[in-house]
């Protein structure tokens, strides 16, 4: 007989809380791990209620593992982090046959191989699952990590050990071996899992990929064990000894070691053969028994793979040739405008929900106003010029995990009252003018920081994963704080004064709905951790300046090393940037005049005309040229960066932020190389490697490669035919070497 909560003594209550914690934990486990549930839903609910009532009566008895706190605990909070010894990258995409031919040309041109020189590739299915990195030490599986952000993954070792395709122990393996591949679920296992869940009234998964991801990322490995996951090995990370000389042989080696490798992997000797194999795999797609979303091509020769290396997030030696996206027809109910962090007005289609490739879609992007009107960014007709109207039947598609898009419209079903869409010319969020600059496909709100939508989106970006990544401060919390009257966050600096302001506030955060002592303290601590130690590139990326993506932020950080370095360079380059802007405007006016006179405007791009229009001091010009010569930084990015730092309000907001932070200086990636931190320029013809390869090698060794010679140049590599750059370098007393000298310097080819 259960004692009523009011009648419990303190000692009894304590014992009862322990019993209930145990009972509920077991019930959760039994339910999720698919064993027969041990208690009914009603009993389960009653136990939870009783637990909560006892806790309410004796708050100090609440257990650290209280079942009350376990509702809605995100599954990802509990995984440890594992840094990847070798980054886990993604793949560039090809959609059309021409993209494949271009990939082949890029590879050849990087390596300096003629069109007809033999060059082999492997082609294999692209498995639609999630990637996993397995670490073996002396043949024993020691660690398994998800991809995470590519640099740091989640520790899912216990879960990976339950997957049958993953050997725990391997013979004759290199001392250190990281095997990479894809975790996936077969169609049959997926159907069975879903019907088991459906019978119990449980949650079903939208597709095998989600089921695989949900099953692998379980805090309780016994749940993973009960889900039939599989694994294909297709790549590797850190190795103490090479697996083989070619991709094909390396995959064979993985197979001998006991891994499943995909049986449809083939060696192809031309783009024709690649595309033939793609067609053959596509024809087998429906009968494979598992989801694939394309075919991956990889350069077979591993020495060539090493020479080709990587761009910031993708290898140069591989590409994914995707299958055409799945499509579906549905009705367009409305068009809403969303305002992004750079003020872009983006039209969003609100759709009658429809299933596309296993996922229910009810929103899709409509790109921009031209797209709705039936034109592309150059003004050419698309969809035979059909515009899109509210009420239309539209075709939507999804390619991989890309956001759904509207592809087409069915005029035969257009309702009589459907009227062309009028794209707003004022910002729906703040009422400021929304203008479209000549040559820009996008209409932007001119409200800047006064536009709440821009400010919120900027803040969300600021705390996002690639930027400050503050635990407990996500998009939802940003919205809450932005609207808060007593403890607002309206700009990035406000985040770092939150604790201090909270301390002086009567309405303390910890007393508010959804917050408590612990969660408030945790948030302040997470903010403080970032405040005291944040990488330069994350700060720069976090500012959300147009064109400054993660890769560009990294390039800039690497180039300038410190925040002050960047700031000084921008301030110095400002007059040149402004002249650029003015030249840009002048050119625009000229083009409009020319066009209106009916002549075809044949005007040089602004880059070449800018400084003919207005002379700028040499110092400013030098700084500007240094900026745009950084790999990955073009004039558009440089201008946008310069604008952000020149705008008084924005600059003040940036300064307030920087004053609060401790920013790490960026180190050159490999400082033990003889060219680390040096600025080098290549000129003339290189004979042993292409310009692209030379540049990539130099950058991998920590050098900065610039296109022009200036006082900052440390080294000029001059091949035959070198001209004005070599003369300028000689005048400036810059060290000049030839290609052979360079190859010796970097330790050989
Ligand atoms: S190779 C350095 N091969 O696709 C490149 N990836 O879009 C390593 N994937 O993150 C990847 N099947 O999760 C490779 N046969 C295959 C693949 C494959 C699926 C996934 C992988 C990767 C993603 C990139």
XYZ file of C-alpha atoms and ligand atoms in Angstrom:
773
model
C 0.000 0.000 0.000
C 1.438 3.348 -1.068
C 1.689 6.009 1.639
C 0.141 9.306 0.537
C 2.629 12.079 -0.145
C 1.317 14.238 2.744
C 1.883 11.406 5.213
C 5.500 10.652 4.259
C 8.258 11.284 6.778
C 11.412 12.851 5.412
C 13.316 9.565 5.548
C 10.489 7.757 3.780
C 10.364 10.480 1.159
C 14.056 10.121 0.480
C 13.766 6.368 0.006
C 10.688 6.809 -2.156
C 12.459 9.298 -4.461
C 15.280 6.807 -4.894
C 12.822 4.027 -5.711
C 10.965 6.186 -8.234
C 14.173 7.383 -9.925
C 15.170 3.766 -10.363
C 11.741 2.653 -11.537
C 11.416 5.452 -14.082
C 14.938 4.966 -15.417
C 14.215 1.276 -15.948
C 10.891 2.054 -17.595
C 12.539 4.542 -19.954
C 15.153 2.033 -20.850
C 12.674 -0.775 -21.412
C 10.551 1.435 -23.596
C 13.297 2.904 -25.749
C 15.393 -0.225 -26.082
C 12.357 -2.024 -27.546
C 12.068 -4.665 -24.883
C 8.487 -5.190 -23.803
C 7.611 -2.144 -21.698
C 7.471 -3.238 -18.079
C 4.780 -0.848 -16.876
C 1.752 0.709 -18.542
C 1.673 4.340 -19.654
C -0.772 5.114 -16.837
C 1.539 3.605 -14.228
C 4.464 5.463 -15.731
C 2.618 8.793 -15.578
C 1.466 8.131 -12.019
C 5.053 7.417 -10.944
C 6.278 10.648 -12.520
C 3.496 12.626 -10.834
C 4.225 11.106 -7.446
C 7.914 11.874 -7.870
C 7.134 15.504 -8.691
C 4.761 15.856 -5.732
C 7.332 14.498 -3.285
C 9.952 16.852 -4.701
C 7.548 19.763 -4.280
C 7.060 18.895 -0.609
C 10.741 18.238 0.107
C 12.680 20.407 -2.364
C 15.986 19.744 -0.612
C 15.609 16.014 -1.246
C 15.494 16.431 -5.006
C 18.072 14.069 -6.490
C 20.838 15.016 -8.893
C 19.447 12.412 -11.290
C 15.862 13.504 -10.715
C 13.468 12.152 -13.380
C 11.801 15.594 -13.408
C 14.874 17.094 -15.031
C 15.181 14.391 -17.606
C 12.317 15.538 -19.765
C 13.442 17.120 -22.969
C 17.134 16.747 -22.150
C 18.735 17.064 -25.587
C 20.453 13.846 -26.627
C 23.540 15.715 -27.791
C 24.373 17.250 -24.431
C 25.844 14.101 -23.043
C 28.399 13.172 -25.703
C 32.044 13.884 -25.102
C 33.963 15.672 -27.817
C 36.735 14.110 -29.876
C 38.994 16.321 -31.998
C 39.745 14.691 -35.367
C 43.456 14.127 -35.973
C 42.733 14.685 -39.674
C 39.756 16.923 -40.480
C 36.596 15.237 -41.774
C 35.639 17.034 -44.924
C 32.674 17.181 -47.191
C 32.572 16.871 -50.964
C 31.980 19.326 -53.760
C 28.972 18.494 -55.950
C 28.488 17.856 -59.642
C 24.995 17.731 -61.110
C 25.473 17.615 -64.876
C 27.849 15.665 -67.096
C 29.626 18.936 -67.877
C 30.391 19.396 -64.181
C 32.150 16.044 -64.240
C 34.183 17.020 -67.299
C 35.083 20.278 -65.567
C 36.177 18.392 -62.470
C 38.506 16.305 -64.617
C 39.883 19.442 -66.318
C 40.444 21.150 -62.963
C 42.357 18.142 -61.664
C 44.459 17.972 -64.820
C 45.151 21.657 -64.928
C 46.171 21.694 -61.253
C 48.578 18.826 -61.887
C 49.661 20.111 -65.283
C 48.546 16.899 -67.010
C 47.599 17.107 -70.698
C 44.071 16.145 -71.708
C 45.090 12.822 -73.172
C 47.447 11.731 -70.392
C 46.140 8.668 -68.564
C 44.398 9.485 -65.290
C 42.293 6.964 -63.386
C 39.443 7.581 -60.953
C 37.393 5.358 -58.691
C 33.609 5.642 -58.810
C 31.393 4.358 -55.993
C 27.915 4.986 -54.588
C 27.465 7.933 -52.266
C 25.748 6.391 -49.255
C 23.017 8.509 -47.697
C 23.790 8.010 -44.025
C 26.119 9.755 -41.617
C 29.863 9.599 -41.552
C 31.832 8.037 -38.745
C 35.536 7.903 -37.959
C 36.856 4.782 -36.212
C 40.229 4.792 -34.512
C 42.190 1.564 -34.100
C 45.330 1.355 -32.027
C 47.372 -1.829 -32.404
C 44.340 -3.378 -34.048
C 41.897 -2.526 -31.260
C 38.951 -0.199 -31.736
C 39.574 2.630 -29.277
C 37.377 5.483 -30.450
C 34.478 6.291 -32.721
C 33.483 9.864 -33.533
C 30.823 11.513 -35.655
C 31.828 14.187 -38.103
C 30.573 17.080 -35.944
C 31.826 20.319 -37.472
C 34.631 18.490 -39.263
C 37.279 19.448 -36.699
C 35.632 18.053 -33.554
C 33.128 15.212 -33.461
C 31.020 13.509 -30.833
C 32.291 10.487 -28.983
C 29.981 7.620 -29.914
C 32.427 4.791 -29.180
C 30.044 2.731 -27.051
C 27.380 2.973 -29.734
C 29.728 2.086 -32.587
C 30.796 -1.054 -30.716
C 27.234 -2.374 -31.056
C 27.316 -2.218 -34.893
C 27.981 -5.641 -36.411
C 29.787 -4.329 -39.510
C 32.373 -2.602 -37.300
C 35.129 -4.966 -36.163
C 36.345 -4.497 -32.589
C 39.683 -6.097 -33.333
C 41.617 -6.302 -36.592
C 44.770 -8.228 -37.550
C 47.807 -6.948 -39.493
C 46.701 -3.338 -39.339
C 48.998 -0.308 -39.064
C 49.662 0.645 -35.440
C 47.401 3.678 -35.806
C 44.554 3.415 -38.263
C 41.513 5.637 -38.618
C 38.867 4.124 -40.845
C 36.131 6.386 -42.136
C 32.858 5.489 -43.696
C 29.115 5.767 -43.560
C 26.653 4.429 -41.002
C 23.329 3.654 -42.647
C 20.163 1.611 -42.279
C 18.773 -0.710 -44.954
C 15.279 -0.150 -46.342
C 14.025 -3.414 -44.856
C 15.368 -2.653 -41.381
C 13.990 0.867 -41.575
C 10.480 -0.344 -42.444
C 10.574 -2.932 -39.667
C 11.785 -0.395 -37.095
C 9.101 2.099 -38.065
C 6.290 -0.436 -37.919
C 7.504 -1.649 -34.519
C 7.436 1.926 -33.286
C 4.081 2.652 -34.913
C 2.483 -0.370 -33.232
C 3.476 1.026 -29.872
C 2.259 4.466 -30.763
C 5.868 5.654 -30.693
C 7.735 8.076 -32.918
C 8.453 7.015 -36.482
C 11.357 8.250 -38.620
C 10.942 10.195 -41.847
C 13.635 8.259 -43.716
C 16.444 5.735 -43.189
C 19.029 8.487 -42.823
C 17.193 10.083 -39.900
C 16.649 6.655 -38.379
C 20.366 5.904 -38.636
C 21.322 9.267 -37.164
C 18.780 9.002 -34.358
C 19.949 5.488 -33.555
C 23.662 6.239 -33.520
C 23.343 9.399 -31.470
C 21.763 7.760 -28.451
C 23.189 8.365 -25.021
C 22.144 4.860 -24.101
C 24.148 2.424 -26.233
C 21.710 -0.400 -25.564
C 19.220 1.502 -27.714
C 21.742 1.675 -30.534
C 22.338 -2.048 -30.103
C 18.657 -2.739 -30.682
C 18.691 -0.813 -33.984
C 20.096 -2.585 -37.035
C 22.822 -0.202 -38.234
C 25.375 -0.986 -40.922
C 28.677 0.508 -42.008
C 30.548 0.906 -45.314
C 34.232 1.918 -45.157
C 35.378 4.269 -47.946
C 38.142 6.498 -46.559
C 40.669 6.923 -43.772
C 42.090 9.570 -41.440
C 45.336 9.333 -39.446
C 47.574 6.386 -40.381
C 50.933 5.271 -39.024
C 51.721 3.598 -42.357
C 50.101 4.001 -45.774
C 47.428 1.470 -46.697
C 48.386 1.272 -50.380
C 49.434 3.376 -53.384
C 45.998 3.728 -54.904
C 42.466 4.379 -53.672
C 41.321 1.074 -55.160
C 44.062 -0.922 -53.421
C 43.446 0.929 -50.143
C 39.760 -0.017 -50.260
C 40.772 -3.632 -50.952
C 43.055 -3.481 -47.959
C 40.186 -2.233 -45.760
C 38.132 -5.138 -47.019
C 40.879 -7.614 -46.118
C 41.022 -6.049 -42.670
C 37.390 -7.008 -42.169
C 35.368 -3.948 -43.205
C 32.400 -3.874 -45.540
C 33.283 -1.964 -48.695
C 30.843 -1.122 -51.428
C 30.742 -3.799 -54.160
C 29.866 -1.210 -56.808
C 33.262 0.517 -56.548
C 34.934 0.610 -59.997
C 38.106 1.934 -61.552
C 37.376 4.284 -64.463
C 39.860 5.619 -67.001
C 37.913 8.500 -68.548
C 35.011 10.846 -67.855
C 32.995 8.681 -70.257
C 33.597 5.641 -68.049
C 32.718 7.634 -64.925
C 29.412 8.719 -66.385
C 28.662 5.202 -67.676
C 29.187 3.820 -64.209
C 27.015 6.593 -62.754
C 24.227 5.649 -65.155
C 24.576 2.001 -64.232
C 24.446 2.730 -60.481
C 21.452 4.999 -60.978
C 19.652 2.164 -62.774
C 20.283 -0.127 -59.784
C 19.348 2.495 -57.212
C 15.845 1.234 -56.470
C 16.968 -2.362 -55.908
C 20.083 -1.761 -53.789
C 18.146 -1.997 -50.541
C 19.683 1.168 -49.045
C 19.596 4.875 -49.877
C 22.263 6.465 -52.027
C 22.155 10.005 -53.356
C 24.860 10.007 -55.992
C 28.213 8.617 -57.062
C 31.577 9.714 -55.630
C 34.579 10.032 -57.959
C 38.096 10.003 -56.499
C 41.515 10.305 -58.138
C 42.900 6.782 -57.817
C 46.603 7.557 -57.400
C 47.164 8.484 -53.734
C 50.341 10.415 -54.512
C 48.282 12.610 -56.845
C 45.584 12.951 -54.157
C 48.268 14.248 -51.821
C 49.484 16.768 -54.386
C 45.956 17.941 -55.103
C 45.173 18.443 -51.406
C 42.197 20.401 -50.115
C 40.336 23.637 -50.418
C 38.958 24.936 -47.121
C 36.303 22.244 -46.683
C 36.517 19.926 -49.701
C 39.240 17.848 -51.358
C 40.379 18.807 -54.871
C 40.725 15.124 -55.721
C 37.114 14.019 -55.250
C 33.601 15.093 -56.164
C 30.068 13.825 -55.573
C 27.974 13.448 -58.727
C 24.462 13.813 -57.318
C 21.322 12.182 -58.638
C 18.623 14.573 -59.810
C 16.504 15.820 -56.938
C 13.083 14.395 -56.206
C 10.146 16.664 -56.962
C 6.451 17.021 -56.050
C 3.544 19.331 -56.943
C 1.595 21.347 -54.393
C -0.370 24.580 -53.960
C 1.292 27.872 -53.085
C -0.726 29.369 -50.224
C 1.213 32.572 -49.623
C 4.520 34.354 -50.158
C 6.191 35.734 -47.028
C 9.261 37.946 -46.897
C 12.071 37.155 -44.478
C 14.740 39.717 -43.713
C 18.217 38.284 -43.265
C 21.224 39.529 -41.345
C 22.587 41.507 -44.291
C 19.152 42.995 -44.927
C 18.342 40.729 -47.864
C 14.605 40.371 -48.453
C 14.046 36.678 -49.188
C 10.705 35.468 -50.457
C 9.519 32.228 -48.853
C 6.783 30.067 -50.347
C 4.199 28.785 -47.853
C 2.977 25.524 -49.313
C 0.279 22.979 -48.695
C 2.398 20.264 -46.994
C 3.709 17.691 -49.453
C 6.173 14.799 -49.185
C 9.330 15.247 -51.253
C 11.936 12.492 -51.060
C 10.628 11.206 -47.727
C 10.393 14.586 -46.011
C 7.311 16.740 -45.522
C 7.859 20.167 -47.006
C 5.687 23.185 -46.245
C 8.141 26.049 -46.893
C 10.439 26.585 -49.839
C 12.672 29.355 -51.040
C 11.652 31.511 -53.998
C 15.170 33.041 -54.230
C 14.430 36.647 -55.168
C 12.025 38.911 -56.999
C 13.333 38.117 -60.475
C 12.899 34.441 -59.843
C 9.234 34.959 -58.969
C 8.808 37.032 -62.113
C 10.371 34.323 -64.320
C 13.842 35.801 -64.902
C 17.318 34.809 -63.793
C 19.886 37.164 -62.300
C 21.072 38.269 -65.748
C 17.565 39.115 -66.880
C 17.196 36.055 -69.122
C 13.917 34.207 -69.183
C 13.514 31.095 -66.996
C 10.559 28.638 -66.845
C 9.597 29.991 -70.282
C 8.943 33.290 -68.534
C 6.144 31.921 -66.340
C 5.799 33.998 -63.182
C 4.714 32.536 -59.850
C 1.479 33.671 -58.212
C -0.198 32.960 -54.906
C -2.708 30.162 -55.511
C -0.581 28.506 -58.229
C 0.332 24.831 -58.386
C 4.072 24.726 -58.034
C 6.709 22.034 -58.297
C 9.089 21.734 -55.355
C 12.338 19.824 -55.128
C 14.905 18.888 -52.545
C 18.491 18.042 -53.380
C 20.150 16.245 -50.465
C 19.892 18.330 -47.346
C 19.568 21.540 -49.311
C 16.544 23.736 -48.533
C 13.531 23.002 -50.713
C 13.081 25.161 -53.765
C 10.242 25.998 -56.120
C 11.169 24.818 -59.592
C 8.157 25.230 -61.821
C 4.535 26.314 -62.077
C 1.546 24.685 -63.794
C -0.322 27.399 -65.722
C -3.195 25.068 -66.613
C -4.182 25.021 -62.927
C -3.814 28.752 -62.278
C -6.900 30.128 -60.482
C -8.679 32.988 -62.267
C -8.116 35.443 -59.473
C -4.353 34.834 -59.128
C -2.531 38.124 -59.489
C 1.201 38.740 -60.165
C 3.174 39.140 -56.960
C 4.217 42.674 -56.018
C 7.589 42.478 -54.380
C 7.715 44.942 -51.434
C 9.909 48.014 -51.784
C 9.941 48.699 -48.063
C 11.187 46.396 -45.339
C 8.251 44.492 -43.818
C 10.045 44.488 -40.457
C 11.130 48.086 -39.977
C 9.528 50.049 -42.801
C 12.837 51.371 -44.180
C 13.296 51.537 -47.930
C 14.305 48.250 -49.481
C 16.545 48.966 -52.450
C 18.127 46.936 -55.163
C 21.497 48.079 -56.316
C 22.266 47.805 -59.979
C 23.701 44.394 -60.708
C 22.440 42.929 -57.437
C 19.683 40.326 -57.690
C 18.656 41.011 -54.133
C 16.601 43.794 -52.637
C 17.930 44.875 -49.258
C 16.526 46.724 -46.302
C 18.475 49.944 -45.742
C 17.592 50.068 -42.041
C 20.909 48.564 -40.895
C 21.018 48.139 -37.140
C 17.673 49.912 -36.625
C 15.984 47.008 -38.395
C 15.075 44.495 -35.673
C 15.075 41.601 -38.136
C 18.636 42.360 -39.230
C 19.787 42.869 -35.664
C 18.277 39.570 -34.490
C 19.640 37.626 -37.438
C 23.068 39.156 -36.884
C 22.958 38.083 -33.240
C 21.840 34.570 -34.135
C 24.720 34.379 -36.547
C 27.070 35.722 -33.894
C 26.281 32.847 -31.506
C 26.137 30.176 -34.226
C 28.381 27.161 -34.406
C 31.110 28.568 -36.652
C 31.240 31.798 -34.671
C 30.987 32.148 -30.857
C 29.061 28.911 -30.348
C 27.961 29.738 -26.806
C 26.346 26.822 -25.011
C 22.851 27.694 -23.828
C 22.625 30.760 -26.062
C 20.979 29.684 -29.280
C 18.495 31.247 -31.687
C 15.605 30.814 -29.252
C 17.365 32.505 -26.342
C 18.540 35.322 -28.612
C 14.938 36.047 -29.551
C 13.971 36.070 -25.903
C 16.781 38.401 -24.824
C 16.289 40.674 -27.814
C 12.702 41.302 -26.752
C 13.580 41.591 -23.062
C 13.052 45.041 -21.528
C 15.129 44.704 -18.368
C 17.995 42.516 -19.585
C 18.194 43.072 -23.329
C 20.736 41.778 -25.826
C 20.542 44.076 -28.841
C 24.132 43.859 -30.101
C 26.995 41.375 -29.596
C 28.695 43.429 -26.858
C 25.526 43.103 -24.729
C 26.137 39.371 -24.404
C 29.353 39.977 -22.527
C 27.858 42.498 -20.115
C 24.906 40.258 -19.342
C 26.166 38.903 -16.034
C 27.071 42.337 -14.706
C 23.753 43.817 -15.744
C 21.934 40.855 -14.262
C 23.644 41.389 -10.909
C 22.310 44.946 -10.808
C 18.867 43.940 -11.900
C 15.887 43.386 -9.649
C 14.296 40.944 -12.058
C 17.175 38.454 -11.919
C 17.458 35.973 -14.760
C 17.396 33.021 -12.375
C 13.908 33.973 -11.202
C 12.400 34.028 -14.641
C 10.290 31.508 -16.430
C 12.351 28.705 -17.862
C 15.462 29.739 -15.896
C 16.869 28.728 -12.551
C 19.989 29.218 -10.483
C 21.922 26.581 -12.379
C 20.860 27.433 -15.899
C 21.564 31.144 -15.384
C 24.981 30.433 -13.849
C 25.790 27.953 -16.636
C 24.948 30.548 -19.250
C 27.118 33.208 -17.619
C 29.964 30.721 -17.337
C 29.658 29.661 -20.992
C 29.723 33.323 -22.069
C 32.744 34.019 -19.895
C 34.620 31.050 -21.370
C 34.242 32.485 -24.859
C 34.910 36.047 -23.770
C 38.270 35.102 -22.336
C 39.443 32.999 -25.234
C 38.121 33.278 -28.760
C 39.846 32.696 -32.082
C 40.362 35.712 -34.335
C 38.637 34.114 -37.313
C 35.560 33.248 -35.244
C 35.190 36.866 -34.145
C 35.509 38.092 -37.703
C 33.099 35.518 -39.084
C 30.721 36.201 -36.188
C 30.304 39.849 -37.160
C 28.239 38.643 -40.081
C 29.705 41.056 -42.606
C 28.482 40.384 -46.117
C 30.817 38.106 -48.135
C 32.902 37.251 -45.047
C 32.237 33.528 -44.681
C 34.139 31.070 -42.525
C 36.801 30.385 -45.148
C 37.401 34.074 -45.881
C 37.546 34.856 -42.159
C 40.189 32.166 -41.765
C 42.207 33.525 -44.690
C 42.048 37.057 -43.326
C 42.946 35.932 -39.801
C 45.869 33.948 -41.090
C 47.065 36.897 -43.118
C 46.770 39.589 -40.469
C 47.397 37.382 -37.413
C 45.921 39.925 -34.972
C 42.750 41.973 -34.793
C 44.766 45.160 -34.573
C 46.658 44.160 -37.717
C 43.431 43.812 -39.677
C 41.984 47.005 -38.246
C 45.085 49.010 -39.140
C 45.150 47.635 -42.676
C 41.472 48.483 -43.189
C 41.879 51.979 -41.839
C 44.862 52.531 -44.089
C 43.129 51.112 -47.161
C 39.958 53.133 -46.574
C 40.655 56.031 -49.002
C 41.288 53.502 -51.772
C 38.145 51.589 -50.894
C 36.102 54.772 -50.971
C 37.555 55.756 -54.310
C 36.563 52.330 -55.476
C 33.000 52.847 -54.321
C 32.822 56.226 -56.025
C 34.295 54.828 -59.231
C 31.776 52.065 -59.023
C 28.969 54.604 -58.787
C 30.406 56.700 -61.586
C 30.658 53.667 -63.775
C 27.120 52.728 -62.951
C 25.851 56.171 -63.913
C 27.832 55.962 -67.120
C 26.461 52.544 -67.911
C 22.898 53.672 -67.352
C 23.453 56.675 -69.586
C 25.024 54.500 -72.268
C 22.234 51.965 -72.064
C 19.541 54.606 -72.131
C 21.093 56.013 -75.273
C 20.512 52.643 -76.803
C 24.166 51.757 -77.154
C 25.486 48.548 -75.731
C 27.426 49.471 -72.659
C 30.971 48.303 -73.188
C 32.692 49.525 -70.126
C 35.597 47.922 -68.403
C 34.856 46.358 -65.034
C 35.325 48.752 -62.160
C 38.466 47.035 -60.975
C 40.387 48.365 -63.922
C 38.845 51.787 -64.168
C 38.661 52.703 -60.520
C 41.990 54.362 -60.109
C 41.931 56.083 -63.466
C 39.106 58.146 -62.125
C 40.622 59.374 -58.950
C 44.213 59.194 -57.738
C 44.710 57.725 -54.285
C 47.724 57.961 -52.024
C 50.286 55.225 -52.527
C 50.020 54.048 -48.940
C 46.262 53.518 -49.178
C 46.625 51.854 -52.548
C 49.290 49.500 -51.195
C 47.083 48.457 -48.300
C 44.130 47.991 -50.610
C 46.189 45.898 -53.000
C 47.510 43.817 -50.137
C 43.940 43.162 -49.054
C 42.579 42.087 -52.410
C 45.665 40.011 -53.172
C 44.906 37.668 -50.253
C 43.711 34.381 -51.605
C 39.934 34.182 -51.241
C 39.512 37.958 -50.774
C 38.245 39.804 -53.824
C 37.255 43.443 -54.257
C 33.625 42.753 -53.294
C 34.627 41.253 -49.968
C 37.245 43.933 -49.335
C 34.695 46.672 -50.007
C 32.098 45.130 -47.775
C 34.641 44.744 -44.968
C 35.845 48.268 -45.430
C 32.275 49.607 -45.410
C 31.502 47.825 -42.150
C 34.535 49.339 -40.457
C 33.897 52.784 -41.932
C 30.256 53.017 -40.890
C 30.336 54.968 -37.597
C 27.467 53.100 -35.914
C 28.688 49.713 -36.962
C 32.264 50.542 -36.051
C 31.205 51.735 -32.606
C 29.324 48.496 -32.074
C 32.357 46.461 -33.194
C 34.663 48.500 -30.938
C 32.400 47.945 -27.931
C 32.590 44.226 -28.573
C 36.330 44.027 -29.162
C 37.036 45.967 -25.972
C 35.381 43.169 -23.974
C 37.108 40.209 -25.622
C 40.444 38.457 -25.370
C 41.163 37.393 -28.930
C 43.756 34.752 -29.742
C 46.240 35.710 -32.401
C 46.192 33.359 -35.378
C 49.327 31.327 -35.794
C 50.685 30.363 -39.168
C 49.553 26.777 -39.788
C 53.045 25.256 -39.851
C 55.588 27.532 -38.288
C 58.469 25.122 -38.655
C 58.590 25.510 -42.439
C 61.134 27.922 -43.934
C 58.397 29.929 -45.634
C 55.900 30.082 -42.746
C 54.574 33.596 -42.307
C 56.445 34.837 -45.413
C 54.731 36.680 -48.228
C 55.694 35.156 -51.547
C 54.905 36.063 -55.151
C 55.158 33.767 -58.177
C 55.883 35.234 -61.594
C 56.865 33.956 -65.016
C 56.439 30.341 -66.109
C 56.776 27.478 -63.670
C 57.890 24.233 -65.277
C 57.747 21.598 -62.555
C 54.335 22.357 -61.115
C 51.376 24.483 -62.094
C 50.813 27.903 -60.565
C 47.797 26.545 -58.683
C 49.786 23.695 -57.163
C 52.686 25.982 -56.250
C 50.284 28.339 -54.532
C 48.504 25.551 -52.646
C 51.841 24.080 -51.512
C 53.091 27.467 -50.344
C 49.901 28.079 -48.370
C 49.975 24.623 -46.838
C 53.452 25.526 -45.555
C 52.132 28.679 -43.968
C 53.201 31.221 -46.577
C 50.957 33.992 -47.837
C 50.753 34.073 -51.606
C 50.231 37.469 -53.133
C 49.637 38.519 -56.718
C 51.686 41.677 -56.600
C 55.091 42.777 -55.366
C 55.197 45.383 -52.619
C 57.307 46.394 -49.659
C 55.756 43.463 -47.787
C 57.007 40.827 -50.212
C 59.612 38.502 -48.712
C 60.361 36.311 -51.677
C 59.793 36.314 -55.415
C 59.888 33.044 -57.341
C 60.639 33.992 -60.907
C 60.375 31.563 -63.805
C 61.336 32.203 -67.424
C 59.585 35.220 -68.917
C 59.383 37.119 -65.624
C 59.085 40.849 -66.304
C 57.900 43.884 -64.393
C 57.335 42.055 -61.105
C 60.916 40.810 -61.098
C 62.167 44.328 -61.843
C 60.075 45.819 -59.075
C 61.254 43.144 -56.654
C 64.864 43.862 -57.594
C 64.289 47.589 -57.021
C 62.808 46.901 -53.616
C 65.625 44.543 -52.684
C 63.286 41.544 -52.374
C 64.973 38.145 -52.488
C 64.471 36.483 -55.884
C 64.897 32.765 -56.569
C 64.035 30.475 -59.481
C 61.740 27.456 -59.465
C 64.497 24.980 -58.618
C 65.543 27.151 -55.699
C 61.940 27.185 -54.537
C 61.632 23.406 -54.742
C 64.786 22.970 -52.678
C 63.461 25.505 -50.155
C 60.181 23.633 -49.637
C 61.922 20.294 -49.294
C 61.403 18.820 -52.752
C 58.438 18.090 -55.008
S 34.561 10.330 -49.428
C 37.453 13.739 -48.097
N 32.905 8.458 -50.238
O 29.280 12.242 -48.249
C 36.184 13.140 -48.589
N 32.043 10.179 -48.831
O 29.079 15.027 -49.027
C 35.720 12.006 -47.767
N 29.682 9.920 -48.277
O 30.910 13.574 -45.457
C 34.400 11.528 -48.171
N 29.364 8.043 -49.375
O 29.609 11.383 -45.167
C 33.043 9.591 -49.520
N 31.573 6.723 -50.962
C 31.711 7.841 -50.266
C 30.642 8.413 -49.560
C 30.843 9.595 -48.860
C 28.803 8.960 -48.599
C 29.354 11.090 -47.447
C 30.334 11.416 -46.363
C 30.774 12.829 -46.621
C 29.656 13.337 -47.471
C 30.115 14.484 -48.325
